[in-house]
């Protein structure tokens, strides 16, 4: 499965790529990375990934709006929101926009692996 990583933090994008080297996630291939929602939509249209990790707080276009637009383009995409915003209202908003999972930052390697396994099963 192809993955688009969307996060304004280079550290988080790199960490997700590193964690994906886990053998349990060998079926996931990173096809693109974006630092904001506007860039993510362009890459989403070009690469057509089945999976997306989505930060919520980003410049140019936030993750909730980007999630909604991606779902409008492809209702089958699985979006995992990965955000430091830990209030329930924010999580629910993202899920109502079409995200299929939510993971709070900071997260452990194991939490991200479990979230991907759950998202793709």
Tab-separated table of N, CA, C and O in Angstrom:
chain	number	residue	atom	x	y	z
A	1	UNK	N	0.849	-1.182	0.000
A	1	UNK	CA	0.000	0.000	0.000
A	1	UNK	C	0.889	1.238	0.000
A	1	UNK	O	1.926	1.277	0.652
A	2	UNK	N	0.461	2.245	-0.722
A	2	UNK	CA	1.217	3.482	-0.828
A	2	UNK	C	0.763	4.486	0.222
A	2	UNK	O	-0.433	4.633	0.474
A	3	UNK	N	1.730	5.195	0.810
A	3	UNK	CA	1.472	6.127	1.905
A	3	UNK	C	1.974	7.521	1.572
A	3	UNK	O	3.093	7.686	1.084
A	4	UNK	N	1.147	8.512	1.880
A	4	UNK	CA	1.518	9.924	1.837
A	4	UNK	C	1.595	10.404	3.278
A	4	UNK	O	0.626	10.260	4.027
A	5	UNK	N	2.737	10.970	3.674
A	5	UNK	CA	2.928	11.499	5.017
A	5	UNK	C	2.753	13.012	4.957
A	5	UNK	O	3.449	13.688	4.185
A	6	UNK	N	1.824	13.544	5.766
A	6	UNK	CA	1.552	14.983	5.777
A	6	UNK	C	1.789	15.518	7.183
A	6	UNK	O	1.043	15.201	8.112
A	7	UNK	N	2.850	16.318	7.328
A	7	UNK	CA	3.182	16.912	8.629
A	7	UNK	C	4.152	18.060	8.389
A	7	UNK	O	5.064	17.925	7.570
A	8	UNK	N	3.966	19.167	9.094
A	8	UNK	CA	4.873	20.299	8.912
A	8	UNK	C	6.206	20.090	9.619
A	8	UNK	O	7.136	20.853	9.419
A	9	UNK	N	6.331	19.040	10.404
A	9	UNK	CA	7.574	18.740	11.113
A	9	UNK	C	8.418	17.722	10.336
A	9	UNK	O	7.983	16.584	10.113
A	10	UNK	N	9.613	18.148	9.959
A	10	UNK	CA	10.546	17.239	9.286
A	10	UNK	C	10.882	16.063	10.194
A	10	UNK	O	11.024	14.925	9.730
A	11	UNK	N	11.001	16.321	11.490
A	11	UNK	CA	11.331	15.275	12.463
A	11	UNK	C	10.251	14.194	12.470
A	11	UNK	O	10.567	12.991	12.432
A	12	UNK	N	8.988	14.590	12.496
A	12	UNK	CA	7.883	13.611	12.511
A	12	UNK	C	7.841	12.835	11.197
A	12	UNK	O	7.697	11.602	11.193
A	13	UNK	N	7.983	13.523	10.070
A	13	UNK	CA	7.977	12.823	8.778
A	13	UNK	C	9.089	11.777	8.741
A	13	UNK	O	8.857	10.630	8.357
A	14	UNK	N	10.279	12.156	9.169
A	14	UNK	CA	11.414	11.221	9.168
A	14	UNK	C	11.183	10.066	10.132
A	14	UNK	O	11.538	8.916	9.845
A	15	UNK	N	10.582	10.351	11.271
A	15	UNK	CA	10.330	9.295	12.262
A	15	UNK	C	9.336	8.267	11.720
A	15	UNK	O	9.509	7.056	11.901
A	16	UNK	N	8.295	8.731	11.060
A	16	UNK	CA	7.308	7.799	10.486
A	16	UNK	C	7.987	6.904	9.449
A	16	UNK	O	7.774	5.690	9.434
A	17	UNK	N	8.821	7.488	8.601
A	17	UNK	CA	9.550	6.693	7.602
A	17	UNK	C	10.411	5.636	8.291
A	17	UNK	O	10.431	4.472	7.886
A	18	UNK	N	11.113	6.033	9.367
A	18	UNK	CA	11.969	5.086	10.094
A	18	UNK	C	11.147	3.949	10.702
A	18	UNK	O	11.510	2.776	10.603
A	19	UNK	N	10.026	4.281	11.314
A	19	UNK	CA	9.183	3.264	11.947
A	19	UNK	C	8.635	2.279	10.912
A	19	UNK	O	8.467	1.093	11.188
A	20	UNK	N	8.406	2.758	9.697
A	20	UNK	CA	7.874	1.893	8.644
A	20	UNK	C	8.855	0.803	8.220
A	20	UNK	O	8.488	-0.102	7.473
A	21	UNK	N	10.083	0.863	8.703
A	21	UNK	CA	11.030	-0.208	8.399
A	21	UNK	C	10.720	-1.473	9.208
A	21	UNK	O	11.305	-2.525	8.967
A	22	UNK	N	9.770	-1.373	10.157
A	22	UNK	CA	9.362	-2.544	10.939
A	22	UNK	C	8.798	-3.609	9.980
A	22	UNK	O	7.980	-3.289	9.118
A	23	UNK	N	9.228	-4.870	10.124
A	23	UNK	CA	8.775	-5.928	9.216
A	23	UNK	C	7.254	-6.099	9.147
A	23	UNK	O	6.722	-6.506	8.117
A	24	UNK	N	6.559	-5.770	10.234
A	24	UNK	CA	5.090	-5.899	10.220
A	24	UNK	C	4.439	-4.914	9.256
A	24	UNK	O	3.286	-5.074	8.894
A	25	UNK	N	5.184	-3.889	8.863
A	25	UNK	CA	4.628	-2.868	7.974
A	25	UNK	C	5.315	-2.884	6.611
A	25	UNK	O	5.276	-1.898	5.883
A	26	UNK	N	5.905	-4.004	6.260
A	26	UNK	CA	6.616	-4.120	4.993
A	26	UNK	C	5.745	-3.919	3.772
A	26	UNK	O	6.244	-3.693	2.674
A	27	UNK	N	4.455	-3.957	3.947
A	27	UNK	CA	3.528	-3.788	2.832
A	27	UNK	C	3.206	-2.309	2.586
A	27	UNK	O	2.472	-1.979	1.669
A	28	UNK	N	3.774	-1.401	3.393
A	28	UNK	CA	3.515	0.029	3.244
A	28	UNK	C	4.753	0.696	2.649
A	28	UNK	O	5.861	0.521	3.133
A	29	UNK	N	4.532	1.473	1.581
A	29	UNK	CA	5.626	2.159	0.897
A	29	UNK	C	5.323	3.650	0.855
A	29	UNK	O	4.249	4.060	0.395
A	30	UNK	N	6.254	4.461	1.344
A	30	UNK	CA	6.084	5.913	1.313
A	30	UNK	C	6.300	6.396	-0.121
A	30	UNK	O	7.358	6.176	-0.702
A	31	UNK	N	5.275	7.039	-0.698
A	31	UNK	CA	5.393	7.542	-2.066
A	31	UNK	C	5.582	9.054	-2.116
A	31	UNK	O	6.017	9.594	-3.133
A	32	UNK	N	5.263	9.742	-1.002
A	32	UNK	CA	5.436	11.194	-0.977
A	32	UNK	C	5.308	11.708	0.444
A	32	UNK	O	4.704	11.054	1.305
A	33	UNK	N	5.881	12.903	0.662
A	33	UNK	CA	5.753	13.593	1.939
A	33	UNK	C	5.429	15.054	1.663
A	33	UNK	O	5.981	15.645	0.727
A	34	UNK	N	4.522	15.617	2.492
A	34	UNK	CA	4.116	17.010	2.326
A	34	UNK	C	4.230	17.742	3.649
A	34	UNK	O	4.023	17.155	4.707
A	35	UNK	N	4.525	19.050	3.576
A	35	UNK	CA	4.686	19.843	4.793
A	35	UNK	C	3.468	20.708	5.103
A	35	UNK	O	3.437	21.400	6.113
A	36	UNK	N	2.439	20.650	4.243
A	36	UNK	CA	1.193	21.362	4.516
A	36	UNK	C	0.068	20.754	3.679
A	36	UNK	O	0.313	19.940	2.782
A	37	UNK	N	-1.165	21.155	3.984
A	37	UNK	CA	-2.319	20.577	3.310
A	37	UNK	C	-2.389	20.869	1.822
A	37	UNK	O	-2.793	20.019	1.033
A	38	UNK	N	-1.994	22.071	1.424
A	38	UNK	CA	-2.040	22.431	0.002
A	38	UNK	C	-1.088	21.553	-0.807
A	38	UNK	O	-1.464	21.006	-1.858
A	39	UNK	N	0.127	21.388	-0.318
A	39	UNK	CA	1.105	20.514	-0.979
A	39	UNK	C	0.599	19.072	-0.981
A	39	UNK	O	0.741	18.343	-1.975
A	40	UNK	N	-0.025	18.669	0.119
A	40	UNK	CA	-0.540	17.299	0.236
A	40	UNK	C	-1.597	17.002	-0.820
A	40	UNK	O	-1.596	15.918	-1.408
A	41	UNK	N	-2.494	17.946	-1.071
A	41	UNK	CA	-3.547	17.707	-2.073
A	41	UNK	C	-2.960	17.509	-3.464
A	41	UNK	O	-3.412	16.643	-4.217
A	42	UNK	N	-1.953	18.285	-3.806
A	42	UNK	CA	-1.297	18.135	-5.104
A	42	UNK	C	-0.653	16.756	-5.219
A	42	UNK	O	-0.839	16.047	-6.211
A	43	UNK	N	0.083	16.366	-4.184
A	43	UNK	CA	0.737	15.052	-4.188
A	43	UNK	C	-0.271	13.915	-4.160
A	43	UNK	O	-0.070	12.871	-4.789
A	44	UNK	N	-1.373	14.113	-3.432
A	44	UNK	CA	-2.430	13.101	-3.359
A	44	UNK	C	-2.996	12.828	-4.751
A	44	UNK	O	-3.180	11.671	-5.139
A	45	UNK	N	-3.255	13.886	-5.506
A	45	UNK	CA	-3.801	13.725	-6.860
A	45	UNK	C	-2.795	13.031	-7.780
A	45	UNK	O	-3.174	12.203	-8.611
A	46	UNK	N	-1.517	13.337	-7.613
A	46	UNK	CA	-0.475	12.740	-8.467
A	46	UNK	C	-0.198	11.282	-8.117
A	46	UNK	O	-0.106	10.431	-8.993
A	47	UNK	N	-0.046	10.998	-6.831
A	47	UNK	CA	0.412	9.678	-6.380
A	47	UNK	C	-0.711	8.697	-6.055
A	47	UNK	O	-0.488	7.498	-6.016
A	48	UNK	N	-1.895	9.196	-5.753
A	48	UNK	CA	-3.072	8.383	-5.430
A	48	UNK	C	-2.785	7.308	-4.365
A	48	UNK	O	-3.012	6.117	-4.590
A	49	UNK	N	-2.284	7.718	-3.192
A	49	UNK	CA	-1.992	6.740	-2.144
A	49	UNK	C	-3.263	6.169	-1.515
A	49	UNK	O	-4.307	6.821	-1.524
A	50	UNK	N	-3.138	4.961	-0.988
A	50	UNK	CA	-4.259	4.341	-0.280
A	50	UNK	C	-4.290	4.759	1.193
A	50	UNK	O	-5.321	4.666	1.841
A	51	UNK	N	-3.124	5.180	1.709
A	51	UNK	CA	-2.976	5.570	3.114
A	51	UNK	C	-2.392	6.974	3.216
A	51	UNK	O	-1.544	7.346	2.405
A	52	UNK	N	-2.832	7.702	4.258
A	52	UNK	CA	-2.291	9.039	4.527
A	52	UNK	C	-2.160	9.203	6.036
A	52	UNK	O	-3.070	8.842	6.779
A	53	UNK	N	-1.007	9.732	6.488
A	53	UNK	CA	-0.925	10.213	7.863
A	53	UNK	C	-1.086	11.726	7.777
A	53	UNK	O	-0.488	12.368	6.912
A	54	UNK	N	-1.921	12.290	8.656
A	54	UNK	CA	-2.295	13.702	8.538
A	54	UNK	C	-2.145	14.440	9.863
A	54	UNK	O	-2.804	14.094	10.841
A	55	UNK	N	-1.270	15.446	9.858
A	55	UNK	CA	-1.188	16.363	10.996
A	55	UNK	C	-2.390	17.302	10.884
A	55	UNK	O	-2.941	17.496	9.793
A	56	UNK	N	-2.816	17.894	11.990
A	56	UNK	CA	-3.950	18.819	11.935
A	56	UNK	C	-3.528	20.280	11.859
A	56	UNK	O	-4.127	21.061	11.124
A	57	UNK	N	-2.495	20.655	12.610
A	57	UNK	CA	-2.077	22.048	12.662
A	57	UNK	C	-0.904	22.265	11.714
A	57	UNK	O	0.214	21.851	12.007
A	58	UNK	N	-1.205	22.886	10.560
A	58	UNK	CA	-0.182	23.139	9.546
A	58	UNK	C	-0.481	24.471	8.860
A	58	UNK	O	-1.626	24.908	8.835
A	59	UNK	N	0.550	25.082	8.269
A	59	UNK	CA	0.317	26.310	7.509
A	59	UNK	C	-0.391	26.031	6.181
A	59	UNK	O	-0.427	24.887	5.727
A	60	UNK	N	-0.954	27.049	5.593
A	60	UNK	CA	-1.601	27.050	4.280
A	60	UNK	C	-2.955	26.334	4.241
A	60	UNK	O	-3.905	26.869	3.726
A	61	UNK	N	-3.025	25.140	4.740
A	61	UNK	CA	-4.301	24.414	4.840
A	61	UNK	C	-4.168	23.421	5.982
A	61	UNK	O	-3.237	22.630	6.009
A	62	UNK	N	-5.117	23.468	6.934
A	62	UNK	CA	-5.005	22.555	8.072
A	62	UNK	C	-5.422	21.139	7.692
A	62	UNK	O	-5.972	20.894	6.615
A	63	UNK	N	-5.150	20.222	8.586
A	63	UNK	CA	-5.392	18.812	8.319
A	63	UNK	C	-6.854	18.428	8.204
A	63	UNK	O	-7.203	17.537	7.430
A	64	UNK	N	-7.732	19.113	8.945
A	64	UNK	CA	-9.162	18.793	8.864
A	64	UNK	C	-9.701	19.128	7.475
A	64	UNK	O	-10.409	18.322	6.855
A	65	UNK	N	-9.352	20.305	6.956
A	65	UNK	CA	-9.802	20.697	5.618
A	65	UNK	C	-9.190	19.800	4.551
A	65	UNK	O	-9.866	19.370	3.612
A	66	UNK	N	-7.915	19.487	4.717
A	66	UNK	CA	-7.232	18.616	3.764
A	66	UNK	C	-7.850	17.217	3.757
A	66	UNK	O	-8.060	16.626	2.699
A	67	UNK	N	-8.172	16.701	4.942
A	67	UNK	CA	-8.822	15.393	5.046
A	67	UNK	C	-10.136	15.394	4.281
A	67	UNK	O	-10.407	14.484	3.482
A	68	UNK	N	-10.936	16.410	4.501
A	68	UNK	CA	-12.237	16.513	3.827
A	68	UNK	C	-12.065	16.529	2.309
A	68	UNK	O	-12.793	15.846	1.580
A	69	UNK	N	-11.082	17.272	1.810
A	69	UNK	CA	-10.857	17.360	0.361
A	69	UNK	C	-10.331	16.050	-0.216
A	69	UNK	O	-10.709	15.665	-1.319
A	70	UNK	N	-9.471	15.356	0.540
A	70	UNK	CA	-8.970	14.064	0.062
A	70	UNK	C	-10.091	13.042	-0.024
A	70	UNK	O	-10.171	12.283	-0.992
A	71	UNK	N	-10.952	13.014	0.989
A	71	UNK	CA	-12.082	12.079	0.988
A	71	UNK	C	-13.011	12.369	-0.190
A	71	UNK	O	-13.552	11.452	-0.808
A	72	UNK	N	-13.175	13.657	-0.528
A	72	UNK	CA	-14.010	14.027	-1.681
A	72	UNK	C	-13.396	13.507	-2.981
A	72	UNK	O	-14.125	13.127	-3.904
A	73	UNK	N	-12.069	13.453	-3.051
A	73	UNK	CA	-11.388	12.947	-4.243
A	73	UNK	C	-11.386	11.422	-4.304
A	73	UNK	O	-11.461	10.840	-5.382
A	74	UNK	N	-11.265	10.777	-3.140
A	74	UNK	CA	-11.206	9.312	-3.079
A	74	UNK	C	-11.756	8.840	-1.734
A	74	UNK	O	-11.050	8.868	-0.730
A	75	UNK	N	-12.986	8.396	-1.734
A	75	UNK	CA	-13.637	7.997	-0.475
A	75	UNK	C	-13.042	6.719	0.117
A	75	UNK	O	-13.324	6.373	1.255
A	76	UNK	N	-12.204	6.009	-0.629
A	76	UNK	CA	-11.600	4.779	-0.130
A	76	UNK	C	-10.272	4.993	0.593
A	76	UNK	O	-9.733	4.059	1.170
A	77	UNK	N	-9.731	6.211	0.556
A	77	UNK	CA	-8.448	6.466	1.206
A	77	UNK	C	-8.598	6.319	2.726
A	77	UNK	O	-9.616	6.686	3.299
A	78	UNK	N	-7.579	5.740	3.347
A	78	UNK	CA	-7.559	5.593	4.805
A	78	UNK	C	-6.621	6.648	5.380
A	78	UNK	O	-5.420	6.621	5.095
A	79	UNK	N	-7.182	7.554	6.176
A	79	UNK	CA	-6.409	8.654	6.744
A	79	UNK	C	-6.268	8.459	8.245
A	79	UNK	O	-7.266	8.311	8.947
A	80	UNK	N	-5.012	8.469	8.697
A	80	UNK	CA	-4.697	8.394	10.116
A	80	UNK	C	-4.229	9.773	10.553
A	80	UNK	O	-3.186	10.249	10.096
A	81	UNK	N	-5.012	10.434	11.403
A	81	UNK	CA	-4.615	11.731	11.927
A	81	UNK	C	-3.580	11.498	13.021
A	81	UNK	O	-3.786	10.680	13.917
A	82	UNK	N	-2.458	12.216	12.921
A	82	UNK	CA	-1.381	12.135	13.905
A	82	UNK	C	-1.161	13.567	14.386
A	82	UNK	O	-0.608	14.385	13.660
A	83	UNK	N	-1.642	13.872	15.592
A	83	UNK	CA	-1.639	15.265	16.032
A	83	UNK	C	-1.369	15.419	17.517
A	83	UNK	O	-1.720	14.558	18.318
A	84	UNK	N	-0.790	16.561	17.862
A	84	UNK	CA	-0.557	16.909	19.265
A	84	UNK	C	-1.823	17.483	19.897
A	84	UNK	O	-1.895	17.625	21.110
A	85	UNK	N	-2.798	17.829	19.087
A	85	UNK	CA	-4.057	18.349	19.620
A	85	UNK	C	-4.816	17.192	20.234
A	85	UNK	O	-5.352	16.348	19.534
A	86	UNK	N	-4.868	17.147	21.553
A	86	UNK	CA	-5.360	15.946	22.223
A	86	UNK	C	-6.776	16.070	22.779
A	86	UNK	O	-7.218	15.204	23.511
A	87	UNK	N	-7.493	17.143	22.416
A	87	UNK	CA	-8.859	17.223	22.938
A	87	UNK	C	-9.807	16.385	22.084
A	87	UNK	O	-9.597	16.208	20.887
A	88	UNK	N	-10.837	15.870	22.721
A	88	UNK	CA	-11.773	14.968	22.035
A	88	UNK	C	-12.498	15.643	20.883
A	88	UNK	O	-12.762	15.028	19.857
A	89	UNK	N	-12.819	16.932	21.018
A	89	UNK	CA	-13.540	17.644	19.967
A	89	UNK	C	-12.728	17.676	18.675
A	89	UNK	O	-13.271	17.494	17.583
A	90	UNK	N	-11.429	17.882	18.786
A	90	UNK	CA	-10.567	17.907	17.606
A	90	UNK	C	-10.523	16.534	16.951
A	90	UNK	O	-10.610	16.416	15.727
A	91	UNK	N	-10.388	15.501	17.746
A	91	UNK	CA	-10.369	14.141	17.213
A	91	UNK	C	-11.685	13.822	16.512
A	91	UNK	O	-11.698	13.279	15.408
A	92	UNK	N	-12.789	14.165	17.141
A	92	UNK	CA	-14.100	13.895	16.543
A	92	UNK	C	-14.298	14.662	15.244
A	92	UNK	O	-14.853	14.133	14.283
A	93	UNK	N	-13.834	15.906	15.205
A	93	UNK	CA	-13.950	16.710	13.984
A	93	UNK	C	-13.218	16.033	12.829
A	93	UNK	O	-13.746	15.921	11.724
A	94	UNK	N	-12.003	15.562	13.107
A	94	UNK	CA	-11.217	14.888	12.067
A	94	UNK	C	-11.902	13.603	11.613
A	94	UNK	O	-11.946	13.297	10.418
A	95	UNK	N	-12.455	12.849	12.545
A	95	UNK	CA	-13.147	11.606	12.196
A	95	UNK	C	-14.414	11.895	11.400
A	95	UNK	O	-14.744	11.177	10.457
A	96	UNK	N	-15.124	12.961	11.746
A	96	UNK	CA	-16.336	13.332	10.996
A	96	UNK	C	-16.004	13.767	9.570
A	96	UNK	O	-16.811	13.593	8.670
A	97	UNK	N	-14.817	14.311	9.376
A	97	UNK	CA	-14.378	14.730	8.033
A	97	UNK	C	-13.954	13.533	7.187
A	97	UNK	O	-13.713	13.668	5.999
A	98	UNK	N	-13.812	12.358	7.823
A	98	UNK	CA	-13.502	11.161	7.057
A	98	UNK	C	-12.274	10.393	7.490
A	98	UNK	O	-11.972	9.344	6.925
A	99	UNK	N	-11.518	10.918	8.455
A	99	UNK	CA	-10.346	10.171	8.944
A	99	UNK	C	-10.812	8.855	9.554
A	99	UNK	O	-11.905	8.760	10.098
A	100	UNK	N	-9.951	7.838	9.474
A	100	UNK	CA	-10.333	6.512	9.980
A	100	UNK	C	-9.627	6.149	11.271
A	100	UNK	O	-9.864	5.088	11.834
A	101	UNK	N	-8.738	7.034	11.731
A	101	UNK	CA	-8.028	6.785	12.978
A	101	UNK	C	-7.386	8.055	13.487
A	101	UNK	O	-7.236	9.024	12.754
A	102	UNK	N	-7.010	8.045	14.763
A	102	UNK	CA	-6.401	9.217	15.400
A	102	UNK	C	-5.317	8.743	16.355
A	102	UNK	O	-5.559	7.851	17.161
A	103	UNK	N	-4.134	9.326	16.228
A	103	UNK	CA	-3.012	8.986	17.095
A	103	UNK	C	-2.446	10.285	17.654
A	103	UNK	O	-2.167	11.219	16.909
A	104	UNK	N	-2.310	10.325	18.979
A	104	UNK	CA	-1.802	11.529	19.632
A	104	UNK	C	-0.284	11.579	19.628
A	104	UNK	O	0.364	10.568	19.847
A	105	UNK	N	0.270	12.780	19.381
A	105	UNK	CA	1.698	13.026	19.571
A	105	UNK	C	1.889	13.439	21.026
A	105	UNK	O	1.048	14.159	21.549
A	106	UNK	N	2.959	13.051	21.667
A	106	UNK	CA	3.987	12.149	21.146
A	106	UNK	C	3.501	10.696	21.171
A	106	UNK	O	2.725	10.322	22.036
A	107	UNK	N	3.952	9.924	20.219
A	107	UNK	CA	3.555	8.523	20.135
A	107	UNK	C	4.804	7.655	20.163
A	107	UNK	O	5.888	8.095	19.810
A	108	UNK	N	4.618	6.415	20.598
A	108	UNK	CA	5.725	5.451	20.573
A	108	UNK	C	5.737	4.758	19.213
A	108	UNK	O	4.737	4.787	18.470
A	109	UNK	N	6.854	4.123	18.899
A	109	UNK	CA	6.939	3.345	17.660
A	109	UNK	C	5.820	2.309	17.622
A	109	UNK	O	5.146	2.135	16.605
A	110	UNK	N	5.639	1.621	18.742
A	110	UNK	CA	4.631	0.559	18.815
A	110	UNK	C	3.220	1.096	18.587
A	110	UNK	O	2.401	0.457	17.914
A	111	UNK	N	2.924	2.287	19.118
A	111	UNK	CA	1.584	2.872	18.918
A	111	UNK	C	1.331	3.157	17.441
A	111	UNK	O	0.240	2.912	16.937
A	112	UNK	N	2.345	3.668	16.740
A	112	UNK	CA	2.170	3.946	15.311
A	112	UNK	C	2.009	2.650	14.531
A	112	UNK	O	1.146	2.547	13.662
A	113	UNK	N	2.810	1.643	14.857
A	113	UNK	CA	2.698	0.348	14.179
A	113	UNK	C	1.299	-0.234	14.384
A	113	UNK	O	0.647	-0.662	13.425
A	114	UNK	N	0.821	-0.210	15.621
A	114	UNK	CA	-0.519	-0.725	15.918
A	114	UNK	C	-1.593	0.049	15.153
A	114	UNK	O	-2.563	-0.541	14.654
A	115	UNK	N	-1.445	1.366	15.071
A	115	UNK	CA	-2.426	2.173	14.354
A	115	UNK	C	-2.465	1.802	12.868
A	115	UNK	O	-3.546	1.691	12.281
A	116	UNK	N	-1.298	1.579	12.258
A	116	UNK	CA	-1.259	1.169	10.863
A	116	UNK	C	-1.856	-0.218	10.667
A	116	UNK	O	-2.602	-0.452	9.711
A	117	UNK	N	-1.526	-1.143	11.556
A	117	UNK	CA	-2.067	-2.496	11.456
A	117	UNK	C	-3.596	-2.440	11.547
A	117	UNK	O	-4.304	-3.083	10.756
A	118	UNK	N	-4.119	-1.672	12.489
A	118	UNK	CA	-5.562	-1.538	12.648
A	118	UNK	C	-6.206	-0.877	11.431
A	118	UNK	O	-7.255	-1.299	10.949
A	119	UNK	N	-5.559	0.151	10.912
A	119	UNK	CA	-6.085	0.900	9.778
A	119	UNK	C	-6.162	0.052	8.516
A	119	UNK	O	-7.069	0.211	7.694
A	120	UNK	N	-5.225	-0.877	8.364
A	120	UNK	CA	-5.149	-1.654	7.121
A	120	UNK	C	-5.760	-3.045	7.222
A	120	UNK	O	-5.731	-3.800	6.263
A	121	UNK	N	-6.322	-3.394	8.392
A	121	UNK	CA	-6.885	-4.745	8.528
A	121	UNK	C	-8.370	-4.778	8.251
A	121	UNK	O	-9.020	-3.796	8.114
